[in-house]
PDB file of C-alpha atoms in Angstrom:
ATOM      1  CA  MET A   1       4.386 -28.147  35.161  1.00  0.00           C
ATOM      2  CA  SER A   2       1.176 -29.241  33.489  1.00  0.00           C
ATOM      3  CA  SER A   3       1.015 -26.035  31.414  1.00  0.00           C
ATOM      4  CA  ASN A   4       4.432 -26.823  29.942  1.00  0.00           C
ATOM      5  CA  ILE A   5       3.218 -30.250  28.976  1.00  0.00           C
ATOM      6  CA  ASP A   6       0.138 -28.803  27.299  1.00  0.00           C
ATOM      7  CA  ILE A   7       2.174 -26.329  25.277  1.00  0.00           C
ATOM      8  CA  ASP A   8       4.684 -28.961  24.232  1.00  0.00           C
ATOM      9  CA  SER A   9       1.995 -31.481  23.347  1.00  0.00           C
ATOM     10  CA  LYS A  10       0.125 -28.887  21.253  1.00  0.00           C
ATOM     11  CA  GLU A  11       3.253 -28.004  19.340  1.00  0.00           C
ATOM     12  CA  GLY A  12       4.199 -31.632  18.856  1.00  0.00           C
ATOM     13  CA  SER A  13       0.745 -32.749  17.785  1.00  0.00           C
ATOM     14  CA  SER A  14       0.246 -29.973  15.250  1.00  0.00           C
ATOM     15  CA  ARG A  15       3.540 -30.780  13.598  1.00  0.00           C
ATOM     16  CA  SER A  16       3.033 -34.506  13.497  1.00  0.00           C
ATOM     17  CA  THR A  17      -0.634 -34.593  12.424  1.00  0.00           C
ATOM     18  CA  GLY A  18      -0.401 -31.906   9.773  1.00  0.00           C
ATOM     19  CA  ASP A  19      -3.420 -29.977  11.089  1.00  0.00           C
ATOM     20  CA  GLN A  20      -1.782 -26.651  10.299  1.00  0.00           C
ATOM     21  CA  PRO A  21      -3.648 -24.408   7.886  1.00  0.00           C
ATOM     22  CA  PRO A  22      -1.983 -23.937   4.514  1.00  0.00           C
ATOM     23  CA  PRO A  23       0.621 -21.172   4.473  1.00  0.00           C
ATOM     24  CA  LEU A  24      -0.679 -17.696   3.670  1.00  0.00           C
ATOM     25  CA  SER A  25      -0.060 -16.224   0.241  1.00  0.00           C
ATOM     26  CA  ARG A  26       2.473 -13.436  -0.029  1.00  0.00           C
ATOM     27  CA  TYR A  27      -0.365 -10.902  -0.322  1.00  0.00           C
ATOM     28  CA  GLU A  28      -2.167 -12.273   2.756  1.00  0.00           C
ATOM     29  CA  SER A  29       1.080 -12.258   4.751  1.00  0.00           C
ATOM     30  CA  GLN A  30       1.801  -8.670   3.759  1.00  0.00           C
ATOM     31  CA  LYS A  31      -1.772  -7.644   4.560  1.00  0.00           C
ATOM     32  CA  ARG A  32      -1.560  -9.192   8.024  1.00  0.00           C
ATOM     33  CA  ARG A  33       1.875  -7.649   8.653  1.00  0.00           C
ATOM     34  CA  ASP A  34       0.671  -4.213   7.485  1.00  0.00           C
ATOM     35  CA  TRP A  35      -2.442  -4.417   9.675  1.00  0.00           C
ATOM     36  CA  ASN A  36      -0.330  -5.392  12.701  1.00  0.00           C
ATOM     37  CA  THR A  37       2.158  -2.590  11.975  1.00  0.00           C
ATOM     38  CA  PHE A  38      -0.643  -0.040  11.745  1.00  0.00           C
ATOM     39  CA  GLY A  39      -2.139  -1.342  14.991  1.00  0.00           C
ATOM     40  CA  GLN A  40       1.262  -1.074  16.687  1.00  0.00           C
ATOM     41  CA  TYR A  41       1.655   2.488  15.361  1.00  0.00           C
ATOM     42  CA  LEU A  42      -1.691   3.432  16.937  1.00  0.00           C
ATOM     43  CA  LYS A  43      -0.719   1.789  20.253  1.00  0.00           C
ATOM     44  CA  ASN A  44       2.546   3.756  20.336  1.00  0.00           C
ATOM     45  CA  GLN A  45       0.770   7.113  20.015  1.00  0.00           C
ATOM     46  CA  ARG A  46       0.420   9.246  23.125  1.00  0.00           C
ATOM     47  CA  PRO A  47      -2.269   8.695  24.206  1.00  0.00           C
ATOM     48  CA  PRO A  48      -2.718   5.285  22.528  1.00  0.00           C
ATOM     49  CA  ILE A  49      -5.481   5.154  19.926  1.00  0.00           C
ATOM     50  CA  PRO A  50      -7.726   2.078  19.959  1.00  0.00           C
ATOM     51  CA  LEU A  51      -8.281   0.454  16.554  1.00  0.00           C
ATOM     52  CA  SER A  52     -11.985   1.163  16.965  1.00  0.00           C
ATOM     53  CA  ASN A  53     -11.357   4.942  17.197  1.00  0.00           C
ATOM     54  CA  PHE A  54      -8.872   5.783  14.461  1.00  0.00           C
ATOM     55  CA  ASN A  55      -9.802   8.073  11.582  1.00  0.00           C
ATOM     56  CA  PRO A  56      -8.373   9.178   8.209  1.00  0.00           C
ATOM     57  CA  ASN A  57      -6.115  11.733   9.916  1.00  0.00           C
ATOM     58  CA  HIS A  58      -4.374   8.908  11.775  1.00  0.00           C
ATOM     59  CA  VAL A  59      -3.932   7.090   8.457  1.00  0.00           C
ATOM     60  CA  LEU A  60      -2.346  10.203   6.894  1.00  0.00           C
ATOM     61  CA  GLU A  61      -0.013  10.574   9.889  1.00  0.00           C
ATOM     62  CA  PHE A  62       0.942   6.903   9.535  1.00  0.00           C
ATOM     63  CA  LEU A  63       1.794   7.362   5.842  1.00  0.00           C
ATOM     64  CA  GLN A  64       3.942  10.396   6.662  1.00  0.00           C
ATOM     65  CA  TYR A  65       5.615   8.478   9.503  1.00  0.00           C
ATOM     66  CA  LEU A  66       6.559   5.721   7.045  1.00  0.00           C
ATOM     67  CA  ASP A  67       8.511   8.194   4.887  1.00  0.00           C
ATOM     68  CA  GLN A  68      11.460   7.940   7.268  1.00  0.00           C
ATOM     69  CA  PHE A  69      11.874   4.312   6.163  1.00  0.00           C
ATOM     70  CA  GLY A  70      11.609   5.071   2.432  1.00  0.00           C
ATOM     71  CA  LYS A  71      14.201   4.232  -0.186  1.00  0.00           C
ATOM     72  CA  THR A  72      13.080   6.513  -3.009  1.00  0.00           C
ATOM     73  CA  LYS A  73      15.034   9.733  -3.550  1.00  0.00           C
ATOM     74  CA  VAL A  74      12.591  12.605  -3.986  1.00  0.00           C
ATOM     75  CA  HIS A  75      14.282  15.817  -5.117  1.00  0.00           C
ATOM     76  CA  VAL A  76      13.114  19.057  -3.521  1.00  0.00           C
ATOM     77  CA  HIS A  77      12.369  22.180  -5.573  1.00  0.00           C
ATOM     78  CA  GLY A  78      15.743  23.799  -4.763  1.00  0.00           C
ATOM     79  CA  CYS A  79      17.782  20.765  -5.842  1.00  0.00           C
ATOM     80  CA  VAL A  80      19.751  21.059  -9.089  1.00  0.00           C
ATOM     81  CA  PHE A  81      18.500  17.574 -10.030  1.00  0.00           C
ATOM     82  CA  PHE A  82      14.821  18.412  -9.576  1.00  0.00           C
ATOM     83  CA  GLY A  83      13.007  17.116 -12.652  1.00  0.00           C
ATOM     84  CA  HIS A  84      15.865  14.874 -13.819  1.00  0.00           C
ATOM     85  CA  PRO A  85      15.046  11.145 -13.905  1.00  0.00           C
ATOM     86  CA  ASP A  86      18.709  10.019 -13.730  1.00  0.00           C
ATOM     87  CA  PRO A  87      20.851  12.512 -11.795  1.00  0.00           C
ATOM     88  CA  PRO A  88      24.599  12.179 -12.490  1.00  0.00           C
ATOM     89  CA  SER A  89      25.671  12.475  -8.852  1.00  0.00           C
ATOM     90  CA  PRO A  90      24.232  12.112  -5.339  1.00  0.00           C
ATOM     91  CA  CYS A  91      22.429  14.900  -3.511  1.00  0.00           C
ATOM     92  CA  THR A  92      21.080  15.519  -0.021  1.00  0.00           C
ATOM     93  CA  CYS A  93      17.400  15.246  -0.911  1.00  0.00           C
ATOM     94  CA  PRO A  94      15.316  13.046   1.390  1.00  0.00           C
ATOM     95  CA  LEU A  95      14.439   9.418   0.886  1.00  0.00           C
ATOM     96  CA  LYS A  96      10.705   8.742   0.996  1.00  0.00           C
ATOM     97  CA  GLN A  97       8.230   5.950   0.431  1.00  0.00           C
ATOM     98  CA  ALA A  98       7.497   5.475  -3.263  1.00  0.00           C
ATOM     99  CA  TRP A  99       3.981   6.335  -4.382  1.00  0.00           C
ATOM    100  CA  GLY A 100       3.361   2.801  -5.650  1.00  0.00           C
ATOM    101  CA  SER A 101       4.328   1.317  -2.291  1.00  0.00           C
ATOM    102  CA  LEU A 102       1.953   3.631  -0.437  1.00  0.00           C
ATOM    103  CA  ASP A 103      -0.842   2.910  -2.884  1.00  0.00           C
ATOM    104  CA  ALA A 104      -0.412  -0.851  -2.481  1.00  0.00           C
ATOM    105  CA  LEU A 105      -0.188  -0.482   1.315  1.00  0.00           C
ATOM    106  CA  ILE A 106      -3.471   1.440   1.439  1.00  0.00           C
ATOM    107  CA  GLY A 107      -5.105  -1.227  -0.709  1.00  0.00           C
ATOM    108  CA  ARG A 108      -4.000  -3.969   1.675  1.00  0.00           C
ATOM    109  CA  LEU A 109      -5.000  -1.993   4.774  1.00  0.00           C
ATOM    110  CA  ARG A 110      -8.369  -1.205   3.234  1.00  0.00           C
ATOM    111  CA  ALA A 111      -9.006  -4.917   2.711  1.00  0.00           C
ATOM    112  CA  ALA A 112      -7.698  -5.808   6.176  1.00  0.00           C
ATOM    113  CA  TYR A 113      -9.980  -3.229   7.791  1.00  0.00           C
ATOM    114  CA  GLU A 114     -13.038  -4.851   6.251  1.00  0.00           C
ATOM    115  CA  GLU A 115     -11.820  -8.368   7.077  1.00  0.00           C
ATOM    116  CA  ASN A 116     -11.478  -7.292  10.694  1.00  0.00           C
ATOM    117  CA  GLY A 117     -15.094  -6.190  11.005  1.00  0.00           C
ATOM    118  CA  GLY A 118     -15.078  -2.705   9.502  1.00  0.00           C
ATOM    119  CA  THR A 119     -17.771  -1.660   7.064  1.00  0.00           C
ATOM    120  CA  PRO A 120     -16.843  -0.492   3.550  1.00  0.00           C
ATOM    121  CA  GLU A 121     -18.868   2.718   3.984  1.00  0.00           C
ATOM    122  CA  LYS A 122     -16.859   3.759   7.048  1.00  0.00           C
ATOM    123  CA  ASN A 123     -13.442   2.508   5.902  1.00  0.00           C
ATOM    124  CA  PRO A 124     -10.925   5.274   6.794  1.00  0.00           C
ATOM    125  CA  PHE A 125      -8.443   3.869   4.256  1.00  0.00           C
ATOM    126  CA  GLY A 126     -10.904   4.573   1.440  1.00  0.00           C
ATOM    127  CA  ASN A 127     -11.549   8.146   2.556  1.00  0.00           C
ATOM    128  CA  GLY A 128     -11.257  10.941  -0.010  1.00  0.00           C
ATOM    129  CA  ALA A 129      -8.456  12.615   1.965  1.00  0.00           C
ATOM    130  CA  ILE A 130      -6.327   9.477   1.549  1.00  0.00           C
ATOM    131  CA  ARG A 131      -6.961   9.404  -2.210  1.00  0.00           C
ATOM    132  CA  VAL A 132      -6.049  13.104  -2.485  1.00  0.00           C
ATOM    133  CA  TYR A 133      -2.863  12.536  -0.472  1.00  0.00           C
ATOM    134  CA  LEU A 134      -1.829   9.610  -2.692  1.00  0.00           C
ATOM    135  CA  ARG A 135      -2.530  11.643  -5.837  1.00  0.00           C
ATOM    136  CA  GLU A 136      -0.409  14.520  -4.498  1.00  0.00           C
ATOM    137  CA  VAL A 137       2.453  12.168  -3.610  1.00  0.00           C
ATOM    138  CA  LYS A 138       2.265  10.635  -7.099  1.00  0.00           C
ATOM    139  CA  GLU A 139       2.337  14.030  -8.822  1.00  0.00           C
ATOM    140  CA  CYS A 140       5.067  15.405  -6.564  1.00  0.00           C
ATOM    141  CA  GLN A 141       7.309  12.397  -7.105  1.00  0.00           C
ATOM    142  CA  ALA A 142       6.684  12.455 -10.850  1.00  0.00           C
ATOM    143  CA  LYS A 143       7.664  16.140 -11.061  1.00  0.00           C
ATOM    144  CA  ALA A 144      10.703  15.613  -8.857  1.00  0.00           C
ATOM    145  CA  ARG A 145      11.945  12.829 -11.126  1.00  0.00           C
ATOM    146  CA  GLY A 146      10.842  14.472 -14.366  1.00  0.00           C
ATOM    147  CA  ILE A 147       8.523  11.602 -15.234  1.00  0.00           C
ATOM    148  CA  PRO A 148       5.010  12.586 -16.278  1.00  0.00           C
ATOM    149  CA  TYR A 149       2.179  10.257 -15.344  1.00  0.00           C
ATOM    150  CA  LYS A 150      -0.356  10.225 -18.131  1.00  0.00           C
ATOM    151  CA  LYS A 151      -3.935   9.363 -17.484  1.00  0.00           C
ATOM    152  CA  LYS A 152      -5.148   6.421 -19.515  1.00  0.00           C
ATOM    153  CA  LYS A 153      -7.800   7.391 -22.005  1.00  0.00           C
ATOM    154  CA  LYS A 154     -11.074   5.536 -21.873  1.00  0.00           C
ATOM    155  CA  ARG A 155     -11.678   3.534 -25.007  1.00  0.00           C
ATOM    156  CA  ARG A 156     -15.042   3.374 -26.664  1.00  0.00           C
ATOM    157  CA  LYS A 157     -16.789   0.023 -27.104  1.00  0.00           C
ATOM    158  CA  ASN A 158     -16.400   0.165 -30.904  1.00  0.00           C
ATOM    159  CA  GLU A 159     -12.628   0.591 -30.575  1.00  0.00           C
ATOM    160  CA  ILE A 160     -12.425  -2.314 -28.134  1.00  0.00           C
ATOM    161  CA  ARG A 161     -14.399  -4.611 -30.472  1.00  0.00           C
ATOM    162  CA  ALA A 162     -12.272  -3.599 -33.462  1.00  0.00           C
ATOM    163  CA  ASN A 163      -9.053  -4.261 -31.526  1.00  0.00           C
ATOM    164  CA  ASP A 164     -10.323  -7.626 -30.289  1.00  0.00           C
ATOM    165  CA  GLU A 165     -11.261  -8.655 -33.838  1.00  0.00           C
ATOM    166  CA  LEU A 166      -7.873  -7.528 -35.111  1.00  0.00           C
ATOM    167  CA  ARG A 167      -6.084  -9.542 -32.410  1.00  0.00           C
ATOM    168  CA  SER A 168      -8.115 -12.686 -33.034  1.00  0.00           C
ATOM    169  CA  SER A 169      -7.563 -12.538 -36.803  1.00  0.00           C
ATOM    170  CA  SER A 170      -3.818 -11.990 -36.439  1.00  0.00           C
ATOM    171  CA  LYS A 171      -3.163 -14.927 -34.098  1.00  0.00           C
ATOM    172  CA  VAL A 172      -0.658 -17.390 -35.439  1.00  0.00           C
ATOM    173  CA  CYS A 173      -1.407 -21.065 -34.887  1.00  0.00           C
ATOM    174  CA  THR A 174       1.552 -23.238 -34.029  1.00  0.00           C
TER     175      THR A 174
END
């Protein structure tokens, strides 16, 4: 009986006194949700994998597991719409996670790993194999949709200064 009173009084007091921490930002909420989802994925493995023992291979398996929940149509090489950005009719190609979603997910998980006591040097989410996998997914999806991803060219300092001067001189005052 007394434990029920304690729970109720805690809930009541936190609501009435306003001692609750400010709500998390959308990014922080997503990061926490992603970290919990990854932890649950590891627990559901047979045998379960403790968070302290996972490695980049588990991360890659997790990313591949997430494909079943994807919403992005990725045409396979044999599909008549392979390489067409806007196919005229539906096909049976699989739905997968979009490259951008996976990239953002890895960024959030990488940050969450370090916030939960992991060191940046040993962060499995920043491993080279993960970067290679993401690059391959990006290229594969770009080819399948017929959309080339172009690498941004590095600009020299002189070009940057010239562009900045041009912008500042062309500003219109209102």
